[in-house]
Structure formats: structure tokens, C-alpha cells
CSV table of C-alpha atoms in Angstrom, one decimal:
chain,number,residue,atom,x,y,z
A,165,LEU,CA,15.7,141.2,106.8
A,166,ALA,CA,13.6,139.4,109.6
A,167,LYS,CA,15.0,141.7,112.6
A,168,THR,CA,14.7,139.6,115.8
A,169,THR,CA,13.8,140.9,119.7
A,170,GLN,CA,15.3,138.6,122.2
A,171,PRO,CA,15.6,139.5,126.4
A,172,ILE,CA,19.2,142.2,126.5
A,173,SER,CA,19.9,140.2,129.4
A,174,MET,CA,19.6,136.8,131.5
A,175,ASP,CA,21.0,135.9,135.0
A,176,SER,CA,20.4,132.1,135.7
A,177,TYR,CA,22.9,130.3,138.2
A,178,GLU,CA,25.4,126.7,137.5
A,179,GLY,CA,22.7,123.8,137.0
A,180,GLN,CA,19.7,125.0,135.5
A,181,GLU,CA,18.4,125.1,132.3
A,182,VAL,CA,17.7,128.4,129.9
A,183,ASN,CA,15.5,129.6,127.9
A,184,ILE,CA,15.9,132.2,125.4
A,185,THR,CA,13.2,133.6,123.6
A,186,CYS,CA,13.8,135.3,120.4
A,187,SER,CA,10.5,137.2,118.2
A,188,HIS,CA,11.4,137.5,114.3
A,189,ASN,CA,7.5,138.0,113.4
A,190,ASN,CA,9.1,139.5,109.3
A,191,ILE,CA,10.8,135.7,108.8
A,192,ALA,CA,9.8,134.9,105.7
A,193,THR,CA,9.3,130.8,104.1
A,194,ASN,CA,12.9,130.3,102.9
A,195,ASP,CA,14.8,132.2,106.0
A,196,TYR,CA,16.2,129.9,108.8
A,197,ILE,CA,16.7,130.7,112.2
A,198,THR,CA,20.4,130.1,113.7
A,199,TRP,CA,22.1,130.8,117.1
A,200,TYR,CA,25.6,131.3,117.9
A,201,GLN,CA,27.6,132.4,121.3
A,202,GLN,CA,29.9,134.9,122.0
A,203,PHE,CA,33.0,135.0,124.5
A,204,PRO,CA,34.8,138.0,125.5
A,205,SER,CA,37.3,139.0,122.5
A,206,GLN,CA,36.3,136.1,120.4
A,207,GLY,CA,34.6,135.3,117.0
A,208,PRO,CA,31.1,133.9,117.5
A,209,ARG,CA,30.9,129.9,117.8
A,210,PHE,CA,27.5,128.6,115.9
A,211,ILE,CA,25.6,126.7,118.7
A,212,ILE,CA,22.5,125.5,116.7
A,213,GLN,CA,20.1,126.1,113.5
A,214,GLY,CA,16.7,124.9,112.3
A,215,TYR,CA,13.7,126.1,110.3
A,216,LYS,CA,11.1,124.2,112.2
A,217,THR,CA,9.8,122.2,115.4
A,218,LYS,CA,13.3,120.8,117.2
A,219,VAL,CA,16.3,120.3,116.5
A,220,THR,CA,18.5,119.4,119.2
A,221,ASN,CA,21.9,118.5,119.5
A,222,GLU,CA,25.0,117.9,121.8
A,223,VAL,CA,25.1,121.3,123.2
A,224,ALA,CA,21.5,122.8,123.1
A,225,SER,CA,17.6,122.7,121.9
A,226,LEU,CA,16.1,125.1,119.4
A,227,PHE,CA,12.3,125.2,119.8
A,228,ILE,CA,10.2,126.8,116.6
A,229,PRO,CA,6.4,126.8,116.5
A,230,ALA,CA,4.5,125.8,114.0
A,231,ASP,CA,4.2,129.7,113.2
A,232,ARG,CA,8.0,130.9,113.3
A,233,LYS,CA,7.8,133.7,114.1
A,234,SER,CA,9.9,133.4,117.4
A,235,SER,CA,12.0,130.6,118.6
A,236,THR,CA,13.9,129.7,122.2
A,237,LEU,CA,17.3,128.6,122.5
A,238,SER,CA,16.9,125.5,125.4
A,239,LEU,CA,20.2,125.3,127.9
A,240,PRO,CA,20.0,122.0,129.7
A,241,ARG,CA,22.2,122.3,132.8
A,242,VAL,CA,24.2,125.4,132.0
A,243,SER,CA,27.5,126.0,133.7
A,244,LEU,CA,29.6,129.0,134.5
A,245,SER,CA,31.6,128.9,131.2
A,246,ASP,CA,28.3,129.3,129.1
A,247,THR,CA,28.4,133.4,130.2
A,248,ALA,CA,28.3,134.9,126.8
A,249,VAL,CA,26.5,136.7,124.8
A,250,TYR,CA,24.0,134.4,122.6
A,251,TYR,CA,22.4,135.6,119.1
A,252,CYS,CA,19.3,134.7,117.6
A,253,LEU,CA,19.7,135.5,113.5
A,254,VAL,CA,17.4,134.3,110.2
A,255,VAL,CA,19.3,133.9,107.8
A,256,GLY,CA,17.7,133.5,104.5
A,257,GLY,CA,18.4,132.4,100.3
A,258,SER,CA,22.1,130.7,99.9
A,259,GLN,CA,25.0,132.0,101.8
A,260,GLY,CA,22.7,135.1,103.1
A,261,ASN,CA,25.0,137.5,105.5
A,262,LEU,CA,24.2,137.2,109.1
A,263,ILE,CA,23.2,140.6,110.6
A,264,PHE,CA,23.3,140.7,114.6
A,265,GLY,CA,21.3,142.1,116.9
A,266,LYS,CA,22.1,142.9,120.0
A,267,GLY,CA,22.1,139.7,121.9
A,268,THR,CA,20.9,138.5,125.2
A,269,LYS,CA,24.2,138.6,127.3
A,270,LEU,CA,23.4,135.4,129.7
A,271,SER,CA,25.5,135.5,133.1
A,272,VAL,CA,25.6,132.2,135.2
A,273,LYS,CA,26.6,132.3,138.8
A,274,PRO,CA,27.2,129.9,141.2
B,1,GLY,CA,34.6,120.5,110.4
B,2,ALA,CA,35.0,124.3,109.0
B,3,VAL,CA,37.7,125.9,110.1
B,4,VAL,CA,38.5,129.9,109.9
B,5,SER,CA,41.7,130.8,111.1
B,6,GLN,CA,42.6,134.3,111.0
B,7,HIS,CA,45.5,136.9,112.0
B,8,PRO,CA,46.9,138.2,113.6
B,9,SER,CA,45.2,138.0,116.3
B,10,ARG,CA,46.6,141.3,117.9
B,11,VAL,CA,47.8,144.4,116.4
B,12,ILE,CA,49.5,147.8,117.6
B,13,CYS,CA,50.0,150.5,114.7
B,14,LYS,CA,50.7,154.5,114.6
B,15,SER,CA,48.4,156.8,113.5
B,16,GLY,CA,48.6,157.3,109.5
B,17,THR,CA,50.1,153.4,108.7
B,18,SER,CA,48.4,150.5,106.8
B,19,VAL,CA,47.1,147.2,108.7
B,20,LYS,CA,46.4,144.2,106.8
B,21,ILE,CA,44.4,141.5,108.2
B,22,GLU,CA,43.5,138.4,106.7
B,23,CYS,CA,40.5,135.9,106.7
B,24,ARG,CA,41.0,132.1,105.5
B,25,SER,CA,39.4,128.8,105.2
B,26,LEU,CA,41.7,126.4,106.6
B,27,ASP,CA,39.8,123.3,105.1
B,28,PHE,CA,37.3,124.0,103.0
B,29,GLN,CA,36.5,127.2,100.0
B,30,ALA,CA,34.8,130.3,100.6
B,31,THR,CA,33.2,131.5,97.3
B,32,THR,CA,32.0,134.1,100.5
B,33,MET,CA,33.4,136.1,103.2
B,34,PHE,CA,32.4,138.0,105.5
B,35,TRP,CA,34.0,141.2,107.3
B,36,TYR,CA,32.3,142.4,110.5
B,37,ARG,CA,33.9,145.4,113.4
B,38,GLN,CA,32.8,144.7,116.6
B,39,PHE,CA,33.3,148.0,119.4
B,40,PRO,CA,33.1,146.8,123.2
B,41,LYS,CA,30.0,146.3,124.9
B,42,LYS,CA,28.9,146.3,120.8
B,43,SER,CA,27.6,143.7,118.7
B,44,LEU,CA,29.1,142.5,115.4
B,45,MET,CA,28.1,145.0,112.8
B,46,LEU,CA,28.7,143.5,109.2
B,47,MET,CA,30.9,145.6,107.2
B,48,ALA,CA,31.4,144.5,103.6
B,49,THR,CA,30.5,140.5,101.7
B,50,SER,CA,33.7,140.1,99.9
B,51,ASN,CA,33.7,138.0,96.9
B,52,GLU,CA,36.4,135.9,95.5
B,53,GLY,CA,37.3,137.7,92.2
B,54,SER,CA,34.6,140.4,92.0
B,55,LYS,CA,34.6,143.4,94.0
B,56,ALA,CA,33.7,143.4,98.0
B,57,THR,CA,29.9,144.6,98.8
B,58,TYR,CA,30.5,146.9,100.9
B,59,GLU,CA,27.3,148.2,103.5
B,60,GLN,CA,25.7,151.7,103.8
B,61,GLY,CA,28.5,154.0,105.6
B,62,VAL,CA,31.6,151.9,105.6
B,63,GLU,CA,33.9,153.8,103.1
B,64,LYS,CA,34.9,151.5,100.5
B,65,ASP,CA,38.4,153.3,100.4
B,66,LYS,CA,39.3,153.3,103.8
B,67,PHE,CA,38.1,149.5,104.2
B,68,LEU,CA,39.6,147.9,101.4
B,69,ILE,CA,39.3,143.8,100.8
B,70,ASN,CA,40.6,142.2,98.1
B,71,HIS,CA,40.0,138.0,98.2
B,72,ALA,CA,41.8,136.9,95.4
B,73,SER,CA,41.3,133.7,95.8
B,74,LEU,CA,38.9,130.3,97.3
B,75,THR,CA,40.8,130.7,101.2
B,76,LEU,CA,41.6,133.8,101.5
B,77,SER,CA,40.6,137.1,101.9
B,78,THR,CA,42.2,139.7,103.7
B,79,LEU,CA,40.8,143.3,105.2
B,80,THR,CA,43.4,146.7,104.7
B,81,VAL,CA,43.2,149.8,106.5
B,82,THR,CA,44.3,152.1,105.3
B,83,SER,CA,46.4,155.3,106.9
B,84,ALA,CA,44.3,153.9,110.3
B,85,HIS,CA,43.2,156.7,112.7
B,86,PRO,CA,42.2,156.0,116.5
B,87,GLU,CA,38.0,155.6,115.2
B,88,ASP,CA,39.2,152.7,114.1
B,89,SER,CA,40.8,150.8,116.4
B,90,SER,CA,38.3,147.8,117.2
B,91,PHE,CA,36.9,144.5,116.5
B,92,TYR,CA,37.4,142.9,113.0
B,93,ILE,CA,35.8,139.7,113.1
B,94,CYS,CA,35.2,138.1,109.7
B,95,SER,CA,33.1,134.9,108.7
B,96,ALA,CA,32.3,132.3,106.0
B,97,SER,CA,30.2,129.6,105.4
B,98,LEU,CA,30.3,126.2,103.9
B,99,GLY,CA,26.7,126.7,102.7
B,100,GLN,CA,22.8,127.0,104.0
B,101,PHE,CA,22.6,124.1,106.0
B,102,TYR,CA,26.3,124.6,108.1
B,103,GLY,CA,26.4,127.5,109.4
B,104,TYR,CA,29.5,130.2,109.6
B,105,THR,CA,32.4,130.0,110.2
B,106,PHE,CA,33.9,132.8,112.3
B,107,GLY,CA,37.7,133.9,113.5
B,108,SER,CA,38.4,134.7,116.5
B,109,GLY,CA,39.2,138.2,115.6
B,110,THR,CA,41.6,140.6,115.5
B,111,ARG,CA,42.0,143.4,117.9
B,112,LEU,CA,43.1,146.2,116.7
B,113,THR,CA,44.7,149.4,118.1
B,114,VAL,CA,45.6,152.6,116.2
B,115,VAL,CA,48.1,155.3,118.9
């Protein structure tokens, strides 16, 4: 399973764009990249998923370069409620299990 | 979208007793569900993969006789913590997937406190 590396923590202010980069140097051809958000005492919540290039949904964008060895989660105009831990995961195959790394604790300040 | 319901959300039990946690996929069938535990300020640790109609697959270091998993139907998996001890106190979370391209949905978690 591809191991992921991401910053332990990040600070931001309300209204700013936040970019969290994740390294996954050993990603395999069939693997895809997925990001989750977790608030304290809650289960993780799916944010976005992609295989290559750029994916955008109503809450975030995911940028994946051609070599797919890294990915960047972009949160536009964060608010205080975006304070959470964000996990980058690499998943392979059909219903492969999710192995969580340490995640990035994002703190958004007023 | 896919919803996973987990109950109870919070439970306190005495040492030596057993506790059952339920995980249900409400609007889809899940042949595979996953169980995690999470200690304070730590990441989720995969405990086992629950397979409908067959034995669960446990991760290294997880005692299968201690953490009994049953996946008797396509919408229900249960985790029973047997003979619980204070060190079993943790946050337990289950998840399930609609398929490779739909992501994984997690339950809201169960806070277990053993006194």
C-alpha cells in the first residue's frame, strides 16, 4: 500500500485559500487518491477523490500532477468550521481497505 | 448518498463485561465493512475487514477473540468487545463502500469507556 506523507499541521485565516499537499511516491497504476475530513469525535467525511489531473466539487479541488507522486487538496475561502484534520489516502483496487496516515490538522483563525 | 449508521454513539461499561457495536449501511448493500479504532489525537487504526458471510480479516496485532466481528447480512456488521478492560477504551469507527469510484462512508463512531 502506498504510504502518504503530509504536514502535521497548518494554520490559516478565514477567507483564505488553503492548499494541503500530500506525497505518495510509491503510488501504483491502479491506485487512486482520496481525501477525508474529520472533526473531533466524529467519523471521517469524504471530501474528494481523483486519479489524475484536476477534480473539483462543491467543497474542494484536487490537483494531481502527471507523475501522480503527490496531490494537493485546495480549500477555497476557508471558514472557522473548516478547522479539522484532513487525511490523504491512496486506495488500490476494488474495495481496498483504507489505511490512514497521520493527517494534517488545519486550524482556521478569525 | 450512502449512509452508514453506527450505534451506540457512546457507551460506558464495567471491566469484564462485553459490549456490542452495530454498523448498518442504510441505503446500500455492503459486502465489506471496515472497523477502526482511534485514540485521542491519533489517527485511525484499521482493526479488521468484515466480510459478509465469512470470517473477518484482522490486522496484525488485533486479537480476534477479543474483538469479535460478525457480518451476517449485507447491511449489518457488529463488533463485540469481549471482557472489556480500561485499555479498550477508545473511539471505534466503522466504514463501508458502495464501490471503488464512490468513496468510503464512515459511521459517526462509538466512544467506549470501560470503568
